[in-house]
CSV table of C-alpha atoms and ligand atoms in Angstrom, one decimal:
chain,number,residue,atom,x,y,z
U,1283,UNK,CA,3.7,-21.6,-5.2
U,1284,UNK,CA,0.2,-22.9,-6.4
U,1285,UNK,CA,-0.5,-24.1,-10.2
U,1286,UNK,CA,-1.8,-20.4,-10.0
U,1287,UNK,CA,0.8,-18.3,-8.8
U,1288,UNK,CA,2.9,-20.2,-11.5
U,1289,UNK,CA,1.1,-17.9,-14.5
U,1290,UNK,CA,1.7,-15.1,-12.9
U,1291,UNK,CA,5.5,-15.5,-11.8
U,1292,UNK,CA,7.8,-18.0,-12.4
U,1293,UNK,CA,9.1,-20.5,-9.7
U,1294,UNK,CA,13.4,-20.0,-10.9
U,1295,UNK,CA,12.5,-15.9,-10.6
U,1296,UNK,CA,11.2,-16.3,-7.1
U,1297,UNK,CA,14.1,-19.2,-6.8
U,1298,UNK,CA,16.7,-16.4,-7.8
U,1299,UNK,CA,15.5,-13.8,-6.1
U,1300,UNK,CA,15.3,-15.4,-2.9
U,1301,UNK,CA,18.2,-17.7,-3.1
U,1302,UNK,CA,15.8,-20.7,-1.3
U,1303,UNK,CA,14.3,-23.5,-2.7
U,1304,UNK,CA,10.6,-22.7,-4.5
U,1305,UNK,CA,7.9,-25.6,-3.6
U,1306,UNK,CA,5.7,-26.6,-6.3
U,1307,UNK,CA,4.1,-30.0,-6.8
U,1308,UNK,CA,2.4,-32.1,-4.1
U,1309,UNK,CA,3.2,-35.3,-6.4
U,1310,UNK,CA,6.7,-34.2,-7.8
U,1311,UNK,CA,8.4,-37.6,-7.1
U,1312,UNK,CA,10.7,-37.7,-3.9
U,1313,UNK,CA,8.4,-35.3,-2.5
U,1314,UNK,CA,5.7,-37.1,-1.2
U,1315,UNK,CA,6.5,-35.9,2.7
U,1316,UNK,CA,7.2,-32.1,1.6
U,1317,UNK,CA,3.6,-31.0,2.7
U,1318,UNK,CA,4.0,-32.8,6.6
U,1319,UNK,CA,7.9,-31.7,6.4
U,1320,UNK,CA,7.2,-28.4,5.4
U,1321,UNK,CA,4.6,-27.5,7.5
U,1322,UNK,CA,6.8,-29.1,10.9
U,1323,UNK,CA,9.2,-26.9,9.9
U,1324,UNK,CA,7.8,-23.7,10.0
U,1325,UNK,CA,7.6,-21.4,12.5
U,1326,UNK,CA,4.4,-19.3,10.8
U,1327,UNK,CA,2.5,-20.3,7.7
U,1328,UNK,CA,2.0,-16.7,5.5
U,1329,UNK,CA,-0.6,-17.1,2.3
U,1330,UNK,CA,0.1,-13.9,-0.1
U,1331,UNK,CA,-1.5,-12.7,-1.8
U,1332,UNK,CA,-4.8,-15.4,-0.8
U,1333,UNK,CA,-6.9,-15.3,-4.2
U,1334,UNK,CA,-10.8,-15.6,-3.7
U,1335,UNK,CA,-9.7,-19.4,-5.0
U,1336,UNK,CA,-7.3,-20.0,-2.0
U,1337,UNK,CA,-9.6,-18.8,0.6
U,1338,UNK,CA,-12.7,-21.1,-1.0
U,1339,UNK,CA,-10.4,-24.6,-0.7
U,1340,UNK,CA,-9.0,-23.8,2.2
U,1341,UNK,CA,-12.5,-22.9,3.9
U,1342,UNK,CA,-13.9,-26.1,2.6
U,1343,UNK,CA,-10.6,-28.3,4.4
U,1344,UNK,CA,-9.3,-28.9,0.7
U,1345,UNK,CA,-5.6,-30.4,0.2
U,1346,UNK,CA,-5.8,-30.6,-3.3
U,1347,UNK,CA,-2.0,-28.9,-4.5
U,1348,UNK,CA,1.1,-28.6,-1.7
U,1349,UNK,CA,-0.3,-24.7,-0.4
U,1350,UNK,CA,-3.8,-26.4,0.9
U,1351,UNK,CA,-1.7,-30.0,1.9
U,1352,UNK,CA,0.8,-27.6,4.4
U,1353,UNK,CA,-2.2,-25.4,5.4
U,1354,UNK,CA,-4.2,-28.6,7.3
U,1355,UNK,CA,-0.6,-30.4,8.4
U,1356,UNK,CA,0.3,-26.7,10.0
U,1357,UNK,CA,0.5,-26.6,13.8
U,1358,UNK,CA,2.0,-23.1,14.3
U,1359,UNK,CA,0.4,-19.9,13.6
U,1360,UNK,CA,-0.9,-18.9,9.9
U,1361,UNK,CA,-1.4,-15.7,8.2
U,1362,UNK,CA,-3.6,-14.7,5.1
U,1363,UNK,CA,-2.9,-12.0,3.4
U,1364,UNK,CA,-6.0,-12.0,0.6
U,1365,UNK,CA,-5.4,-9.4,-2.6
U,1366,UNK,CA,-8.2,-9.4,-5.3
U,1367,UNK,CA,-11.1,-7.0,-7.2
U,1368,UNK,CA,-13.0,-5.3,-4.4
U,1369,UNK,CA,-16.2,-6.7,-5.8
U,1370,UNK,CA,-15.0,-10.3,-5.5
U,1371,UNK,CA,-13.5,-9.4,-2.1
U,1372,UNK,CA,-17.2,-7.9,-0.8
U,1373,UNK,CA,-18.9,-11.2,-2.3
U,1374,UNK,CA,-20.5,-12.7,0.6
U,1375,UNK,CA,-18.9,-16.2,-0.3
U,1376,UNK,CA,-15.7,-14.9,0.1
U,1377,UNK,CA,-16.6,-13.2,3.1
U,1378,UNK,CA,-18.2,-16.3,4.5
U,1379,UNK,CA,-15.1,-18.1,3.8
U,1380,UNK,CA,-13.0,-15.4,5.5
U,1381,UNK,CA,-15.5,-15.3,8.6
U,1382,UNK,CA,-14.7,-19.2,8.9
U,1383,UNK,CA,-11.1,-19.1,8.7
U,1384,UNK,CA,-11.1,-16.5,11.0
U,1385,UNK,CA,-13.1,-19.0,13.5
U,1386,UNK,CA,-10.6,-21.7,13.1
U,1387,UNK,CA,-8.2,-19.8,14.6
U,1388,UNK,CA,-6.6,-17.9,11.2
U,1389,UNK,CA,-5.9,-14.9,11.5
U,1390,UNK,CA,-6.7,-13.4,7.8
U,1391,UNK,CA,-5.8,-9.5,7.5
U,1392,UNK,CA,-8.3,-6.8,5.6
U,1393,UNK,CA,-6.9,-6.1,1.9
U,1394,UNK,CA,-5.6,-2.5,1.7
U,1395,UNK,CA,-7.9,0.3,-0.2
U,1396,UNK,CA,-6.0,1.4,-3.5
U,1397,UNK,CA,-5.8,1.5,-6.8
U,1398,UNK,CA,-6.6,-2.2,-8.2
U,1399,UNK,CA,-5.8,-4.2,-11.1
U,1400,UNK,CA,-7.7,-3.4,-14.6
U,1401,UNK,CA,-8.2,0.5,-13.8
U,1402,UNK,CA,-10.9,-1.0,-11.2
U,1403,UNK,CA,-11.6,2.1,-9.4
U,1404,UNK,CA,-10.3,2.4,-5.5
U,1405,UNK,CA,-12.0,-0.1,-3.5
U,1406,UNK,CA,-10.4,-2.8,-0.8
U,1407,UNK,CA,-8.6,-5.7,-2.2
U,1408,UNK,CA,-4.6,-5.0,-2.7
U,1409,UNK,CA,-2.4,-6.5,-0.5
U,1410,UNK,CA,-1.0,-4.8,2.1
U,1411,UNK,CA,2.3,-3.7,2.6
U,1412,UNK,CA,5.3,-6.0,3.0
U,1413,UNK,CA,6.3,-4.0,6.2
U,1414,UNK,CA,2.6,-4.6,7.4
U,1415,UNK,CA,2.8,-8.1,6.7
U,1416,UNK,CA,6.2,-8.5,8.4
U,1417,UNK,CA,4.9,-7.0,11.3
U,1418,UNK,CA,1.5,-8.7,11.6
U,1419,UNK,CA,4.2,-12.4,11.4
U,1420,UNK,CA,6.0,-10.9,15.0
U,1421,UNK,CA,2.8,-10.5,16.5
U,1422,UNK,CA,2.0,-13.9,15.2
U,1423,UNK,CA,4.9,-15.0,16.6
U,1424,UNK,CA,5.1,-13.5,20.0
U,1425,UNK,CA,4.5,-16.1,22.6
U,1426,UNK,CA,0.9,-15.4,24.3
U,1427,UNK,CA,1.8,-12.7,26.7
U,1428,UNK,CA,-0.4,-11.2,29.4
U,1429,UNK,CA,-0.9,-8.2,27.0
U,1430,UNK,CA,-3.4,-10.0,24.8
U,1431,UNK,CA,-6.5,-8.5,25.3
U,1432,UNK,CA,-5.6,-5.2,27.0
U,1433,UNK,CA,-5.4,-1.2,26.0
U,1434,UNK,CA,-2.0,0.4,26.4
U,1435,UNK,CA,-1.6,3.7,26.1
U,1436,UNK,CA,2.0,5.0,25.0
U,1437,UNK,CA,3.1,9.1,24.4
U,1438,UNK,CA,5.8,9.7,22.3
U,1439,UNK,CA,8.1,12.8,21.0
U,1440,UNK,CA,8.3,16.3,22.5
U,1441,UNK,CA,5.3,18.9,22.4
U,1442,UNK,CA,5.3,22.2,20.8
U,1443,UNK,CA,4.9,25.5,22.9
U,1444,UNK,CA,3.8,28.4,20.1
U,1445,UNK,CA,5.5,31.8,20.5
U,1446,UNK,CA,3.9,33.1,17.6
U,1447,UNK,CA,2.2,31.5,14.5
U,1448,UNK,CA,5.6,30.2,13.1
U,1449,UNK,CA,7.5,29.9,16.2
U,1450,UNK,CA,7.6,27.5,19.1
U,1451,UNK,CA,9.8,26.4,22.3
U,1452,UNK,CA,10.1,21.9,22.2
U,1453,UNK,CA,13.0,19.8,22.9
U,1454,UNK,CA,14.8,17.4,21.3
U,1455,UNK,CA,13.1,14.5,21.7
U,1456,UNK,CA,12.6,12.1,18.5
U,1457,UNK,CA,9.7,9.9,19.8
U,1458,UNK,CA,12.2,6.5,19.5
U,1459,UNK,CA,11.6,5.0,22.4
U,1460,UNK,CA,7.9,5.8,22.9
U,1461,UNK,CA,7.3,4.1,19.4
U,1462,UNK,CA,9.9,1.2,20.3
U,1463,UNK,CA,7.1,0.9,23.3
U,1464,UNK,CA,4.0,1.0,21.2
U,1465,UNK,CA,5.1,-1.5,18.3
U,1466,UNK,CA,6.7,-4.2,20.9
U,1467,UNK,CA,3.2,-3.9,23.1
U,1468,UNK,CA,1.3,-4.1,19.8
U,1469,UNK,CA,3.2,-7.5,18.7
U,1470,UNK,CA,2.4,-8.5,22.7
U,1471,UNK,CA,-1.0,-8.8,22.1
U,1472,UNK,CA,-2.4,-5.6,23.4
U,1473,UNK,CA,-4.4,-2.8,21.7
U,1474,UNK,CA,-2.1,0.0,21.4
U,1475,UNK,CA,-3.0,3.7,21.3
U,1476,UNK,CA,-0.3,6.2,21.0
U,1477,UNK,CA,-0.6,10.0,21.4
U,1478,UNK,CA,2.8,11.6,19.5
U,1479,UNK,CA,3.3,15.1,19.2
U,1480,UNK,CA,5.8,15.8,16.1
U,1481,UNK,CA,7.9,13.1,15.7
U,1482,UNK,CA,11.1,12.5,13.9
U,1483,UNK,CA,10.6,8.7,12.8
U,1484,UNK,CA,6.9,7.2,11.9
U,1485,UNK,CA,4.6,5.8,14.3
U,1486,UNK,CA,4.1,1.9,14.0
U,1487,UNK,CA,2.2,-0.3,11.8
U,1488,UNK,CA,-1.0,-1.6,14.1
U,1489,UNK,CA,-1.4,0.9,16.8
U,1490,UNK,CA,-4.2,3.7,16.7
U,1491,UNK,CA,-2.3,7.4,16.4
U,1492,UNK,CA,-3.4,10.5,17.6
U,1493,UNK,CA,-1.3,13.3,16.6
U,1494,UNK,CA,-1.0,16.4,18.8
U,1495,UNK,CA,0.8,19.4,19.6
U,1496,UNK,CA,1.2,21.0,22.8
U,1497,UNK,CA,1.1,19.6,26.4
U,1498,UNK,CA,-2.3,20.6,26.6
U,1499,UNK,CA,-3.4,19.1,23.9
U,1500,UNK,CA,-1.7,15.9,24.8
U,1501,UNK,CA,-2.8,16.6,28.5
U,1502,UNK,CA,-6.6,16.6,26.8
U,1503,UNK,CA,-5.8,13.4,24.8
U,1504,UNK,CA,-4.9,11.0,27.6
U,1505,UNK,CA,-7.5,12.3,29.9
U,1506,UNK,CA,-9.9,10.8,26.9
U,1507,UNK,CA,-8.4,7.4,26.4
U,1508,UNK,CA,-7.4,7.1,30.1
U,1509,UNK,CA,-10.6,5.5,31.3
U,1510,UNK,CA,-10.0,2.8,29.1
U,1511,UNK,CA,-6.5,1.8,29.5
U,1512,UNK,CA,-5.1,-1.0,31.4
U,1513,UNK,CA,-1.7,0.3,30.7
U,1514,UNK,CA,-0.2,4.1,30.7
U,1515,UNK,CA,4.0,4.6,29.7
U,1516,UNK,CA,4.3,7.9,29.2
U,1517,UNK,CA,7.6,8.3,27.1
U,1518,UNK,CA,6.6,11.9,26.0
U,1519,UNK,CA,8.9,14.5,26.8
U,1520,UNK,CA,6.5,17.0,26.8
U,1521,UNK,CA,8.0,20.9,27.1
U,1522,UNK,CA,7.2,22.1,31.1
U,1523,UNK,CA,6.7,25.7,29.9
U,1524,UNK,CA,5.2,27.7,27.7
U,1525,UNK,CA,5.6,31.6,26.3
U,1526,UNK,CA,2.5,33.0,28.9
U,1527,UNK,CA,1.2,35.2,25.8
U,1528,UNK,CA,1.7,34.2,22.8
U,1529,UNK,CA,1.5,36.7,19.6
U,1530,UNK,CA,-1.0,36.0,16.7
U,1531,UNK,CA,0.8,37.6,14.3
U,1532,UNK,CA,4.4,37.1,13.6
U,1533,UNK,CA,6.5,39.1,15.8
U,1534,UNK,CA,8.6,41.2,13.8
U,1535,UNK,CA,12.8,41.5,13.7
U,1536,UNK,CA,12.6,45.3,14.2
U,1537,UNK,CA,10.2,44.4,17.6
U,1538,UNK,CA,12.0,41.7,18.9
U,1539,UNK,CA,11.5,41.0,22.8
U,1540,UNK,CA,13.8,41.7,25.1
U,1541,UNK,CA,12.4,38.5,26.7
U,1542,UNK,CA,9.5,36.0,27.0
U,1543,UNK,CA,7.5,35.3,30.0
U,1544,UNK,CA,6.9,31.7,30.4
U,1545,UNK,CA,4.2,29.5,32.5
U,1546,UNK,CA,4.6,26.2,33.9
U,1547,UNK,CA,2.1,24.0,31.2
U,1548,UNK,CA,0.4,20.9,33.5
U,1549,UNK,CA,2.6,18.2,34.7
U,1550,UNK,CA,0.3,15.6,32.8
U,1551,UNK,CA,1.3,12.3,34.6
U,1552,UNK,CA,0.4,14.2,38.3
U,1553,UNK,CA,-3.1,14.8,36.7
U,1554,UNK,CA,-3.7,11.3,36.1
U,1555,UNK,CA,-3.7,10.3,39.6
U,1556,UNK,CA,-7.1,10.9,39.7
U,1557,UNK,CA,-9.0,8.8,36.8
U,1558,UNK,CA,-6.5,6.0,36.5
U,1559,UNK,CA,-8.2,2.6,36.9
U,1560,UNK,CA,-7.8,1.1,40.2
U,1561,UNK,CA,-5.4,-1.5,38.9
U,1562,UNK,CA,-3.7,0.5,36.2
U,1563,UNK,CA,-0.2,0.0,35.3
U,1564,UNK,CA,1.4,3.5,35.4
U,1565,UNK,CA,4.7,3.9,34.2
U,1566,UNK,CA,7.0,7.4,33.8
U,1567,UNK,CA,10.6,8.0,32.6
U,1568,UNK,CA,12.5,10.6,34.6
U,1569,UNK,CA,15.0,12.3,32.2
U,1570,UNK,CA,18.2,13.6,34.1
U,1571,UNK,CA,21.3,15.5,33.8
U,1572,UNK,CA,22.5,15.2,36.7
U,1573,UNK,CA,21.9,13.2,40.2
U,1574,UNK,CA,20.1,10.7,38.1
U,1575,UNK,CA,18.8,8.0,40.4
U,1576,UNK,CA,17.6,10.2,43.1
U,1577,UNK,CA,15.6,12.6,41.0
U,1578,UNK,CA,14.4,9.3,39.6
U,1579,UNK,CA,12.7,8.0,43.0
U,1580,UNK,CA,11.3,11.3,44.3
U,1581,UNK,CA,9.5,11.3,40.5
U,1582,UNK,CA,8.2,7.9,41.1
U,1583,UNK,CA,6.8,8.7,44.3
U,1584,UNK,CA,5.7,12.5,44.0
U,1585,UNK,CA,3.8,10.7,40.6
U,1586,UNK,CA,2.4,7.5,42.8
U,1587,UNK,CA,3.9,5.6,39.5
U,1588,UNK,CA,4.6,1.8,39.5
U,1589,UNK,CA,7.9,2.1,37.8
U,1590,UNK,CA,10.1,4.7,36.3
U,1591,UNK,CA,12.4,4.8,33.7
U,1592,UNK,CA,15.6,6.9,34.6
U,1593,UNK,CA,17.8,7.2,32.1
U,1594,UNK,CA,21.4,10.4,32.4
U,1595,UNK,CA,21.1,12.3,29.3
U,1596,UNK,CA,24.7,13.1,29.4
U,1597,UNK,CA,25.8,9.6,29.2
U,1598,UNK,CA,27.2,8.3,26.0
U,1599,UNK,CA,24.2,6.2,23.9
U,1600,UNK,CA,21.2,7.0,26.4
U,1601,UNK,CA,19.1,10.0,25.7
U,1602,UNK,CA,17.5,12.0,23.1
U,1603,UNK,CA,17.7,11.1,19.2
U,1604,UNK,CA,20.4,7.9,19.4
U,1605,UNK,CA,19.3,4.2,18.7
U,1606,UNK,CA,20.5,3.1,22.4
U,1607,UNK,CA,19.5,4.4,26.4
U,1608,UNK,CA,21.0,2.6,29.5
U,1609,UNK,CA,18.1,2.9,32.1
U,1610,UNK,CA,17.3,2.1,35.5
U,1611,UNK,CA,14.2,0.8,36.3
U,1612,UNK,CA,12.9,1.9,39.9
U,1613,UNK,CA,10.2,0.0,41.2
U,1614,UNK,CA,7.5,1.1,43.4
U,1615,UNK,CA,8.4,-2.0,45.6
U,1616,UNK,CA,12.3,0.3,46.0
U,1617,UNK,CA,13.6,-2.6,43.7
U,1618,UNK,CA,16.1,-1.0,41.2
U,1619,UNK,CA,16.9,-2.9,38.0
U,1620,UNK,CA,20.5,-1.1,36.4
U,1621,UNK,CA,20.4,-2.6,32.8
U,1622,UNK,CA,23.4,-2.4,30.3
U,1623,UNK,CA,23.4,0.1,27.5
U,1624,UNK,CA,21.1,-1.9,25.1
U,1625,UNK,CA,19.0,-0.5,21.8
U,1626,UNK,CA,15.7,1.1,22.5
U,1627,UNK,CA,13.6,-1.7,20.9
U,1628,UNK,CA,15.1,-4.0,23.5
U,1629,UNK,CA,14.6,-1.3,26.5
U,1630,UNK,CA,10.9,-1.3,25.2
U,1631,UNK,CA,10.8,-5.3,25.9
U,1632,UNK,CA,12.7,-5.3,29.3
U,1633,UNK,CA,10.2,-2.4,30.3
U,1634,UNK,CA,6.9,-4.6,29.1
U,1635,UNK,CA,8.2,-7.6,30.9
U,1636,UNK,CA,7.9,-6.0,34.4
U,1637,UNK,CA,4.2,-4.4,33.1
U,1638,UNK,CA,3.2,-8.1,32.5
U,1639,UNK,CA,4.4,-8.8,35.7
U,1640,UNK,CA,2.2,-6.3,37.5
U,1641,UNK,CA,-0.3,-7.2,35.7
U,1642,UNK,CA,0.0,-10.3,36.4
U,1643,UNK,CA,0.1,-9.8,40.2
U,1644,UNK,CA,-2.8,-8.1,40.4
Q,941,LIG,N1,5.7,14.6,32.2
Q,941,LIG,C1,4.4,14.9,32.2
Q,941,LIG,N2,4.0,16.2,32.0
Q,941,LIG,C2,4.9,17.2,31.8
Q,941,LIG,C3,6.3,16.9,31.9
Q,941,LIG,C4,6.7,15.6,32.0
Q,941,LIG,O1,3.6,14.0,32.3
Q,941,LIG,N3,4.5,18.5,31.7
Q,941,LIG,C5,6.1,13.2,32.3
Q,941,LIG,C6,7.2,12.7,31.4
Q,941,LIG,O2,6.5,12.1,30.2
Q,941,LIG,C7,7.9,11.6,32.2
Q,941,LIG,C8,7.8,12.2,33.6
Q,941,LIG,O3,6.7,13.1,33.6
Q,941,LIG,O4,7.2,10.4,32.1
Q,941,LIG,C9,9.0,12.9,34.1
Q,941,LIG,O5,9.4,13.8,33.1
Q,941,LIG,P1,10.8,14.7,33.3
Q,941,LIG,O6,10.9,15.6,32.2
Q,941,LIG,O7,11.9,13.8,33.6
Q,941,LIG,O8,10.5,15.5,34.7
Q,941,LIG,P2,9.6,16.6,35.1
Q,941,LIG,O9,8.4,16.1,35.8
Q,941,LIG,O10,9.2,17.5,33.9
Q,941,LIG,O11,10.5,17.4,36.1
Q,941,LIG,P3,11.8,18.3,35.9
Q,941,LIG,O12,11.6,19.0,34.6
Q,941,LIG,O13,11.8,19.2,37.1
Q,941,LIG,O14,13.0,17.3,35.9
């Protein structure tokens, strides 16, 4: 805590609260070293909130109190977090100050728009979310991977088929491990677009959304962002068929259908065969009920995809809604990777190791 952060919160309420030690002085005695041992020790250095005072010493190499002292002895990763008065925050000495932090390697987040301090209207200048925070400190983290610098493109969640204006045929997909996907190729390094029709759980902090409905719709999405992606998973279960006419007025109790034509809706992954990128990394996920691993391969193959995901929705823990899948990954080389049941955070990683392999083999 700076001199600063003292008059606004007490160091024995954050020492309570947190149950670790709270570092004050750089000259409390038997603490000269704490700045160097401090600094060593730490995996990431986090500055939040960063007042307009903070970013000013530590743009000008300052190491006048322990924060600045730790900030030039830091060899790990750091993260700034700045929170002020939007007018201070557009001042263009603070934003020179945040422009050269930013070249030194810093990587300084933008303040959140919101209600400020004072009654000060709505501009930029909270800070952001502690979940946003937390999550920009594992990208930090994450050792350089061959995703830095490149454009995934994830789909998550079913897609919705209307039958009438308040009715619609989907599945029971919940979107978890397309958004497992996004978030752990997000904290890899890569730019992260993720097209989700209606999901049960949120999308992740740090990738660019784009909310649809139906297959089409989804279909029209990707055919957009495919030109620039390096990467395509396609998690989506989206539904295969939809009600051939649909009514556009609620259909009625008393007039109920004896039954409902359907039409095939575009297999979407086929359709990308022809505007992928010549070295695009295309990867499916075959869900099964039965005959697993052979419905898998003819998928990879009749798809021309680099590796599929086949997973038995009748097993226990793989499938639809639950935490967990146990997958095999099938390879366009033939090789066939059986991995234990595992959660679907750490499916999403196995997965994004082999796309960093082909990546890097190309
Ligand atoms: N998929 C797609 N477009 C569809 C349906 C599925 O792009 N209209 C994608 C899925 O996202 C998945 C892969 O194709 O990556 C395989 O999906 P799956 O439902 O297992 O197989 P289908 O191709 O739909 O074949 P079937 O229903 O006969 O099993």
């Amino acid at each position: 805590m700076t001199p600063a952060a003292l008059e606004f919160v007490g160091a024995i309420t954050l020492e309570a609260l947190t149950g670790r030690p709270v570092h004050t002085g750089l000259f409390d005695p038997g603490r000269a070293l704490d700045h160097i041992k401090l600094a060593r020790a730490a995996r990431a250095m986090v500055v939040a909130p960063a007042t307009a005072d903070f970013l000013a010493r530590a743009a000008a190499g300052q190491a006048n109190d322990l924060l600045t002292a730790c900030l030039l002895a830091a060899d790990g990763p750091v993260l700034i977090v700045p929170a002020m008065n939007d007018h201070m925050w557009a001042h263009p000495q603070v934003q020179r100050n945040v422009a050269h932090l930013r070249g030194l390697g810093y990587r300084v987040l933008e303040p959140d728009e919101g209600m400020l301090a004072a009654g000060e209207g709505h501009g930029p200048g909270r800070m952001p979310e502690p979940e946003s925070i937390f999550a920009h400190i594992g990208r930090l983290c994450e050792a350089p991977g061959t995703l830095a610098g490149t454009r995934v493109l994830v789909t998550a969640g079913p897609t919705r088929e209307p039958l009438d204006p308040v009715r619609f045929i989907s599945n029971h997909s919940s979107g978890k491990m397309g958004v497992a996907l996004a978030a752990a190729a997000w904290r890899r390094g890569a730019e992260v677009d993720l097209v989700a029709g209606p999901m049960s759980v949120e999308p992740p902090l740090g990738v660019t959304v784009h909310h649809i409905e139906s297959t089409d719709q989804m279909a029209a999405a990707i055919e957009g962002l495919l030109p620039q992606s390096d990467v395509l998973v396609m998690a989506a279960a989206p539904a295969d068929f939809r009600p051939a006419h649909p009514a556009t007025s609620k259909i009625k109790k008393s007039n109920t259908p004896p039954n409902v034509p359907l039409v095939p809706t575009p297999d979407i992954l086929l359709a990308t065969k022809a505007s992928r990128r010549p070295n695009a990394v295309i990867v499916g996920f075959a869900l099964e009920t039965n005959d697993a691993l052979e419905n898998g391969r003819a998928k990879r193959s009749a798809k021309d995809l680099d590796l599929i995901v086949v997973n038995d929705a009748t097993e226990a823990g793989a499938g639809f809604g639950v935490d967990t899948n146990r997958v095999t990954l099938v390879a366009r080389d033939g090789s066939e990777d059986l991995l234990p049941l595992m959660a679907k955070t750490e499916v999403a990683d196995a997965i994004l190791d082999r796309v960093e392999a082909l990546i890097g083999g190309r």
